[in-house]
Tab-separated table of C-alpha atoms and ligand atoms in Angstrom:
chain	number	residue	atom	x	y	z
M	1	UNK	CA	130.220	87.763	119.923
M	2	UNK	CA	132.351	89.378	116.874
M	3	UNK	CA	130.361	91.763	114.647
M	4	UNK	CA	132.041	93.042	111.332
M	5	UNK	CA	130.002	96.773	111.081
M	6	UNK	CA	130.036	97.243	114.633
M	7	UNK	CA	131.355	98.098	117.442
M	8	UNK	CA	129.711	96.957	120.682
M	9	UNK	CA	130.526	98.141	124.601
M	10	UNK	CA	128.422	98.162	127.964
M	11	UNK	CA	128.811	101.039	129.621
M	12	UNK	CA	127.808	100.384	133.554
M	13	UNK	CA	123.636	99.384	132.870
M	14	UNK	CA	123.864	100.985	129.142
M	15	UNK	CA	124.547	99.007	125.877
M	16	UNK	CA	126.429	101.303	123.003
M	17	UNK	CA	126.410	100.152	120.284
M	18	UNK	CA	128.583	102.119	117.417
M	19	UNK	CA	127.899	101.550	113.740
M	20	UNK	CA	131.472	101.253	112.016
M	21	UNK	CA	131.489	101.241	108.098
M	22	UNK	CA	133.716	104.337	107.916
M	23	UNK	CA	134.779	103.813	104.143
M	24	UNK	CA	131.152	103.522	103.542
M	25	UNK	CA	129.955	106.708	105.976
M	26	UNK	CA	128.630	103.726	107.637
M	27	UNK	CA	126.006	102.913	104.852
M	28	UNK	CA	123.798	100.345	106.345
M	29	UNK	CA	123.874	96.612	104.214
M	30	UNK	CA	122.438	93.573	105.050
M	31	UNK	CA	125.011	92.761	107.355
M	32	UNK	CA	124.884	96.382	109.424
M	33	UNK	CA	121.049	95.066	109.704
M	34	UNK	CA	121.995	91.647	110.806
M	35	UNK	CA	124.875	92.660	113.235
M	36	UNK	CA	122.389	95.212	114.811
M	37	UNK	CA	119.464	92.935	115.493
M	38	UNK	CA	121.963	90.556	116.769
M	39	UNK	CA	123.628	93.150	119.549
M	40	UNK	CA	120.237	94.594	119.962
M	41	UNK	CA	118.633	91.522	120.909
M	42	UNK	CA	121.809	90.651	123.552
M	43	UNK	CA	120.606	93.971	125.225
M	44	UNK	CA	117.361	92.551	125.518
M	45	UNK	CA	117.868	89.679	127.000
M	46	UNK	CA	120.344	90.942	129.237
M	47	UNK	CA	118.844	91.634	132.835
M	48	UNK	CA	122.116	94.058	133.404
M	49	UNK	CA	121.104	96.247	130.383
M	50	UNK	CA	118.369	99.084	130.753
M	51	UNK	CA	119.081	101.301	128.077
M	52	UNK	CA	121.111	100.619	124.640
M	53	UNK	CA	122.749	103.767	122.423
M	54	UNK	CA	123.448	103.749	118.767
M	55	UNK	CA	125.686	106.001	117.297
M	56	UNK	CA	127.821	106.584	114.450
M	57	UNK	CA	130.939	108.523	113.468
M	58	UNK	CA	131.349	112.325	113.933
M	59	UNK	CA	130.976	112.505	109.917
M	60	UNK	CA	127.762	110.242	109.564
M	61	UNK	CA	125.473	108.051	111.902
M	62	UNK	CA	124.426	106.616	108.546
M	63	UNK	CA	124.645	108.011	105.155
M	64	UNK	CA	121.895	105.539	104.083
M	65	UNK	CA	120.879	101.643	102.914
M	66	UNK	CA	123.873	100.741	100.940
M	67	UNK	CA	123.520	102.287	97.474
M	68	UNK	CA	126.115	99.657	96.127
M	69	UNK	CA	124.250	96.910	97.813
M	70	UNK	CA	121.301	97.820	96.417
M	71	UNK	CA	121.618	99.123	92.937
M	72	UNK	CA	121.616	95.704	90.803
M	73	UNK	CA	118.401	94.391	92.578
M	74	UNK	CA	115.635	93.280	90.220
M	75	UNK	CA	112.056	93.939	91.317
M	76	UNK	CA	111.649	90.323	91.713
M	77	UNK	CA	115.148	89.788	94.124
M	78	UNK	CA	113.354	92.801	96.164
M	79	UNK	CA	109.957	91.329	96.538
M	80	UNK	CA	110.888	87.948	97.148
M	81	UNK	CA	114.003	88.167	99.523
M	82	UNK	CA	111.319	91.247	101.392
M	83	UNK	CA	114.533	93.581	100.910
M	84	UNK	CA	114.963	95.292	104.863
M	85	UNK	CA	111.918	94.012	106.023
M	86	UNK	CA	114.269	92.650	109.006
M	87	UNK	CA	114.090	96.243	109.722
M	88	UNK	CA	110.747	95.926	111.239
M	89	UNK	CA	112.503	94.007	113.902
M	90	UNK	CA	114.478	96.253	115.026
M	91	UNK	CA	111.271	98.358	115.945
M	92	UNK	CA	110.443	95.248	118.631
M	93	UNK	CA	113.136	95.967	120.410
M	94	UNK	CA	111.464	96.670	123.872
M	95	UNK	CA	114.157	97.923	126.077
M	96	UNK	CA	114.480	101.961	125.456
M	97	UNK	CA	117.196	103.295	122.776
M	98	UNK	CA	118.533	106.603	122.075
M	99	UNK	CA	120.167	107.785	118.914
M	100	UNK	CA	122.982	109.841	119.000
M	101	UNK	CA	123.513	111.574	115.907
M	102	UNK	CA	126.547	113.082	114.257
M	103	UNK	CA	126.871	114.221	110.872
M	104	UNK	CA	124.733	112.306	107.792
M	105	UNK	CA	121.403	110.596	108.744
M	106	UNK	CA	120.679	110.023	105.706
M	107	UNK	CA	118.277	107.840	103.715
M	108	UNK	CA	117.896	104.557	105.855
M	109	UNK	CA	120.369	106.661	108.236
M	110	UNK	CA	117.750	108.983	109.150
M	111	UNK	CA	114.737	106.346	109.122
M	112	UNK	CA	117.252	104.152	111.814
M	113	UNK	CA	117.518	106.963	113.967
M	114	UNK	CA	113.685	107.620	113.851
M	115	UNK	CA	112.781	104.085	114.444
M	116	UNK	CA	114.988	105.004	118.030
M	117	UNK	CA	112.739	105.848	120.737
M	118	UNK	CA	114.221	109.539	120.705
M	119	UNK	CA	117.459	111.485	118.599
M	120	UNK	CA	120.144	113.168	120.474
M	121	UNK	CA	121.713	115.260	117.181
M	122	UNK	CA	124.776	117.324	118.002
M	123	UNK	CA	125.323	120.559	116.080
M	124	UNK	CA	126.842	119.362	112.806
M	125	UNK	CA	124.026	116.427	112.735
M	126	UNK	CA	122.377	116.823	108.897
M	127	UNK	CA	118.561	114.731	108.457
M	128	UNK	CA	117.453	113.930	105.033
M	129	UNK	CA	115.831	111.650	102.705
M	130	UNK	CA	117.682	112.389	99.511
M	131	UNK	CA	116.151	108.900	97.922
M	132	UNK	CA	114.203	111.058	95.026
M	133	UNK	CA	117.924	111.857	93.708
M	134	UNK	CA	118.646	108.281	93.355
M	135	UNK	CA	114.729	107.506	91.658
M	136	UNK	CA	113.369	106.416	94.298
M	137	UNK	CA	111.913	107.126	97.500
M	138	UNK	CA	112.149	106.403	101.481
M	139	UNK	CA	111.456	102.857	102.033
M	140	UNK	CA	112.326	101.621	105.731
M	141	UNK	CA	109.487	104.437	107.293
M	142	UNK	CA	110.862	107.736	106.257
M	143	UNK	CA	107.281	109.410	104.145
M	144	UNK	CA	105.176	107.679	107.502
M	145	UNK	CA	107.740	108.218	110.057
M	146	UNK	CA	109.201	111.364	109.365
M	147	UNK	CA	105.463	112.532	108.337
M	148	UNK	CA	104.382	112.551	111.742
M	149	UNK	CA	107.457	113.454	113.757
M	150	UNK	CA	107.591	117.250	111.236
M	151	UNK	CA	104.198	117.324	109.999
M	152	UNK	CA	103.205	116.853	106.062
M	153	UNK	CA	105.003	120.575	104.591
M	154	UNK	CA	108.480	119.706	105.885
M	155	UNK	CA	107.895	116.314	104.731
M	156	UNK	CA	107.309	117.017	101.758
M	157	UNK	CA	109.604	119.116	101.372
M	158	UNK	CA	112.035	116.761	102.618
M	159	UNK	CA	110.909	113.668	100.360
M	160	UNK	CA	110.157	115.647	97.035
M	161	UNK	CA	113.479	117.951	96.806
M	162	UNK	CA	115.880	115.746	98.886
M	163	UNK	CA	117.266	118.545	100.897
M	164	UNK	CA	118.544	118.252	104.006
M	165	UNK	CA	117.883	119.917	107.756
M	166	UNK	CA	120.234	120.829	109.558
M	167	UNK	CA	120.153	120.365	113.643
M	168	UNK	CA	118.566	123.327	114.766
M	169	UNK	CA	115.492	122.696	111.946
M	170	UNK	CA	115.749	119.528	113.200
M	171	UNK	CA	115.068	120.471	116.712
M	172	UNK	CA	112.519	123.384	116.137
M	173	UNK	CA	110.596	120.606	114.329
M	174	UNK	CA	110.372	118.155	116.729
M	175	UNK	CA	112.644	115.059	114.972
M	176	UNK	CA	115.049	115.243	117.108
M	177	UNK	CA	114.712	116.214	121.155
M	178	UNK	CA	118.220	118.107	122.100
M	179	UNK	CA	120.954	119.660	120.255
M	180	UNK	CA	124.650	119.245	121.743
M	181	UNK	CA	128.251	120.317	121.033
M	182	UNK	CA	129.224	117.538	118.631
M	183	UNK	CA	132.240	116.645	121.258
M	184	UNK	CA	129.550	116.071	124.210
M	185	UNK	CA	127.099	113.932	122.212
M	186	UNK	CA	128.058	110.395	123.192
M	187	UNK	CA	128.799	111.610	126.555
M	188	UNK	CA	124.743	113.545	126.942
M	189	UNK	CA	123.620	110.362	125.181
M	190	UNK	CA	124.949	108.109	127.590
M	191	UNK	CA	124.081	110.182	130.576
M	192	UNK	CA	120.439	109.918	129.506
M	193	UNK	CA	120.510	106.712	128.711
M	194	UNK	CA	122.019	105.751	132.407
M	195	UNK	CA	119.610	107.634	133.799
M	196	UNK	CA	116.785	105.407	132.181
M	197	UNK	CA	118.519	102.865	133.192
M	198	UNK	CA	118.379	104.001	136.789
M	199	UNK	CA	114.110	103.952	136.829
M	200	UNK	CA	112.075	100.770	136.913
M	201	UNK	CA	112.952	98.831	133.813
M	202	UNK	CA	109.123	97.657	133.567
M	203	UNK	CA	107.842	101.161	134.125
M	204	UNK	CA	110.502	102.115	131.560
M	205	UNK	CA	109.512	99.732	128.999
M	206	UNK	CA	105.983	100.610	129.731
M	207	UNK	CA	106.339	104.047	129.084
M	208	UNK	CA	107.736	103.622	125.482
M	209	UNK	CA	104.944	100.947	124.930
M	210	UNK	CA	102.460	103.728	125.528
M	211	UNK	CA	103.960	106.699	123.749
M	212	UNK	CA	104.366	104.468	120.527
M	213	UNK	CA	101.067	103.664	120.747
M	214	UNK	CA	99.970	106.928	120.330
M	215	UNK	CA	101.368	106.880	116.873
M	216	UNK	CA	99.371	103.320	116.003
M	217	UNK	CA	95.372	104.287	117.430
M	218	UNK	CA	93.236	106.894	118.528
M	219	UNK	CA	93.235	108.986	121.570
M	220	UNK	CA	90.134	107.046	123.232
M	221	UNK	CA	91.989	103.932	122.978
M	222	UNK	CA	95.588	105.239	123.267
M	223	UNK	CA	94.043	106.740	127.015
M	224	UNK	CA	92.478	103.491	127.703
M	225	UNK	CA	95.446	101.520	127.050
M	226	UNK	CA	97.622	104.009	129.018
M	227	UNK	CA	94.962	103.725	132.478
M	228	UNK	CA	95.180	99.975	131.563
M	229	UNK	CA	99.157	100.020	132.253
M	230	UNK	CA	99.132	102.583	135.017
M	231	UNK	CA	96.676	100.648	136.853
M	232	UNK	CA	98.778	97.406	136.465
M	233	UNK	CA	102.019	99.460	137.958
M	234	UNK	CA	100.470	98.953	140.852
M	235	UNK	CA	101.787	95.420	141.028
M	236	UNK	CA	105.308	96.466	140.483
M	237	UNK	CA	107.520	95.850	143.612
M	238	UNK	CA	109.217	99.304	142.189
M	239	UNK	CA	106.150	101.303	142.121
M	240	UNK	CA	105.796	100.569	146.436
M	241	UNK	CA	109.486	101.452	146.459
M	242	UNK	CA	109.404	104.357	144.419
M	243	UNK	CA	106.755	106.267	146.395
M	244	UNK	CA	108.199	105.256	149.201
M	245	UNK	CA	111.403	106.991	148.542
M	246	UNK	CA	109.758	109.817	147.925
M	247	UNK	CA	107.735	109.958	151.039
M	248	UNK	CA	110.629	108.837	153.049
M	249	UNK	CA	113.008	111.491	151.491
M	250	UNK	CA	115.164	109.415	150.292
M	251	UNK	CA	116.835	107.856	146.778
M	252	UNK	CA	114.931	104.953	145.178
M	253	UNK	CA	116.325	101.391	144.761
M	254	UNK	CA	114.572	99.899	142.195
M	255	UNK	CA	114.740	95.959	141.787
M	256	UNK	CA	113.250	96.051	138.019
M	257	UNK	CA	110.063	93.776	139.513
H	301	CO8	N1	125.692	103.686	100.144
H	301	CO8	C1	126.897	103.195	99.786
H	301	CO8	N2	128.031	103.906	99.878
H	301	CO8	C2	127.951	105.162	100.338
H	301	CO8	C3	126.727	105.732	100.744
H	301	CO8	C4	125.554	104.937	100.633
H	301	CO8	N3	124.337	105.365	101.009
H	301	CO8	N4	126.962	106.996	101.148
H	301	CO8	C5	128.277	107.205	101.021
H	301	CO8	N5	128.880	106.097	100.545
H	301	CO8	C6	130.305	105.899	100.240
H	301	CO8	C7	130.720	106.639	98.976
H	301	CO8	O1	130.389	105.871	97.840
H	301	CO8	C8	132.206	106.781	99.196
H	301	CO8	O2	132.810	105.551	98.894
H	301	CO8	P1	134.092	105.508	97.861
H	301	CO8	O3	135.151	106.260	98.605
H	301	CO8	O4	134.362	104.046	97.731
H	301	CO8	O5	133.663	106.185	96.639
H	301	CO8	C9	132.322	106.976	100.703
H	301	CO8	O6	131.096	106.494	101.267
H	301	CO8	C10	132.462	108.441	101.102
H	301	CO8	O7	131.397	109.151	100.491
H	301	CO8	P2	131.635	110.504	99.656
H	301	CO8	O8	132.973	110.491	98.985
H	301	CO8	O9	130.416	110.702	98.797
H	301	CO8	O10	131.663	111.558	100.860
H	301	CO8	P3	131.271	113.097	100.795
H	301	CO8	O11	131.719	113.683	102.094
H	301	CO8	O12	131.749	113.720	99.535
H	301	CO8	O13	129.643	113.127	100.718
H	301	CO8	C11	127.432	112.410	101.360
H	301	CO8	C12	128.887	112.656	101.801
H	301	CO8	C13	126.764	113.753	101.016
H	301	CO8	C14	126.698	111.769	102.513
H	301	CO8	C15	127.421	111.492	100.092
H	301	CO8	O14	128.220	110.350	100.364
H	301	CO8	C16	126.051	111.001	99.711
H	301	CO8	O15	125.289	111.734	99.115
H	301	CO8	N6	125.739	109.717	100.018
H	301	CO8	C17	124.496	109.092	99.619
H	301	CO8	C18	123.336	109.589	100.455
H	301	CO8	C19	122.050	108.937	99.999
H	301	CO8	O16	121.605	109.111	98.879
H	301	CO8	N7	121.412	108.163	100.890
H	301	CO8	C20	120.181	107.482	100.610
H	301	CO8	C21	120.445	106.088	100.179
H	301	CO8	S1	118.988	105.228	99.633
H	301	CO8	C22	118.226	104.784	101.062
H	301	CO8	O17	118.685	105.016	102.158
H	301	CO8	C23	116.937	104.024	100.911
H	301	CO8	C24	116.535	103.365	102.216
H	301	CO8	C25	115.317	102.528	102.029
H	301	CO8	C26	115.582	101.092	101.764
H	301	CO8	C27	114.299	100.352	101.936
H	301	CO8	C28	114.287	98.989	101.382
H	301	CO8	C29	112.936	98.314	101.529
């Protein structure tokens, strides 16, 4: 399939997908939206694919929602079309995806990349939500989001002056999990990503269903839910293979059943 605003590869088990509106510093429109779901949702239903990364350019991931597209809605064009409410399906996406950051995340840049399961930033990466400056606010997660990921003083802080962090705030903070040299980012990215890809895919996908819900419930029910899926691994084909590599010294071979 042809997307115009990105770029789309497998790399052996991993889908990459880069975002490509380099006049724009890959501002993200209704169409970057679209095209996204679209490649996303390949990934999913692709049995080949265990892990997908998005990145951007070494200037920007994304440098926000598309002021330009934006700026002449009414109220009534915003309620009624749900402006980026498609965004919310891009959060169902069940296989595991990594970020890997360069430059601007912006805006909607930075709420993509937290909406990924975790943010490889390299050194030059920059994370704000400079929406007050334009007079408004985050919109696609980034007061609720970024709120729990650094805690309600550097959100604030964040939201309410616009400034930006810079990748080693970003990492002392907890947004993002590792900082690399900005010329090994796609590379660590897609190392981690293949090596997700290596493990169970339903132990995988099981995992990230469990940490995310420790962001939607309480800890009585998030550890009930957890035992609940633990206990079920026991019907995985995988889970009999995987211990029995280990007791047998030997590598896994996982059959993602
Ligand atoms: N939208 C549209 N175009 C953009 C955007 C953007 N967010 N960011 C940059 N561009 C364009 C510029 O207009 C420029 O285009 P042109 O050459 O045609 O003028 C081109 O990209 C290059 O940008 P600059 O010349 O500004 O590059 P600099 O290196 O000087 O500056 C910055 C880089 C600092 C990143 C600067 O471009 C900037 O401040 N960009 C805007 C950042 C911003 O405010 N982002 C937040 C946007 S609002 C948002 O994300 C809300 C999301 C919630 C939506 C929820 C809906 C429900």
């Amino acid at each position: 399939m042809a997307y115009e605003t990105i770029i789309v590869e497998t790399r052996s088990k991993v889908g990459l997908v880069t975002l490509n509106r380099p006049k724009a510093l890959n501002a993200l429109n209704s169409q970057v939206l679209a095209d996204l779901l679209a490649s996303c949702r390949a990934f999913e239903a692709d049995a080949d694919i265990g892990a997908i990364v998005i990145t951007g350019s070494e200037k920007a991931f994304a440098a926000g929602a598309d002021i330009k597209e934006m700026q002449s809605k009414s109220y009534v064009d915003a309620y009624m079309e749900d402006f980026f409410s498609g965004w919310e399906d891009f959060t169902r996406i069940r296989k595991p995806i990594i970020a890997a950051v360069s430059g601007y995340a912006l805006g909607g840049g930075c709420e993509l990349a937290m909406m990924c399961d975790f943010i490889i930033a390299s050194d030059n990466a920059k994370f704000g939500q400079p929406e007050i400056t334009l007079g408004v606010m985050p919109g696609m997660g980034g007061s609720q989001r970024l709120t729990r990921f650094v805690g309600k003083a550097k959100a604030m802080d964040m939201c309410l002056t616009g400034r930006m962090m810079d990748a080693a705030e970003a990492e002392r903070t907890g947004l993002v999990s590792r900082v690399v040299a900005t010329s090994d980012l796609l590379e660590e990215a897609l190392k981690a990503a293949a090596k997700i890809a290596g493990f169970s895919l339903p132990a995988v996908m099981m995992a990230k269903e469990a940490v995310n819900r420790a962001y939607e419930t309480t800890l009585s029910e998030g550890l009930r839910f957890e035992r609940r899926l633990f206990h079920s691994m026991f019907a995985l084909e995988d889970q009999k293979e995987g211990m029995a590599a280990f007791t047998e010294k030997r590598q896994a071979n996982f059959k993602n059943r």
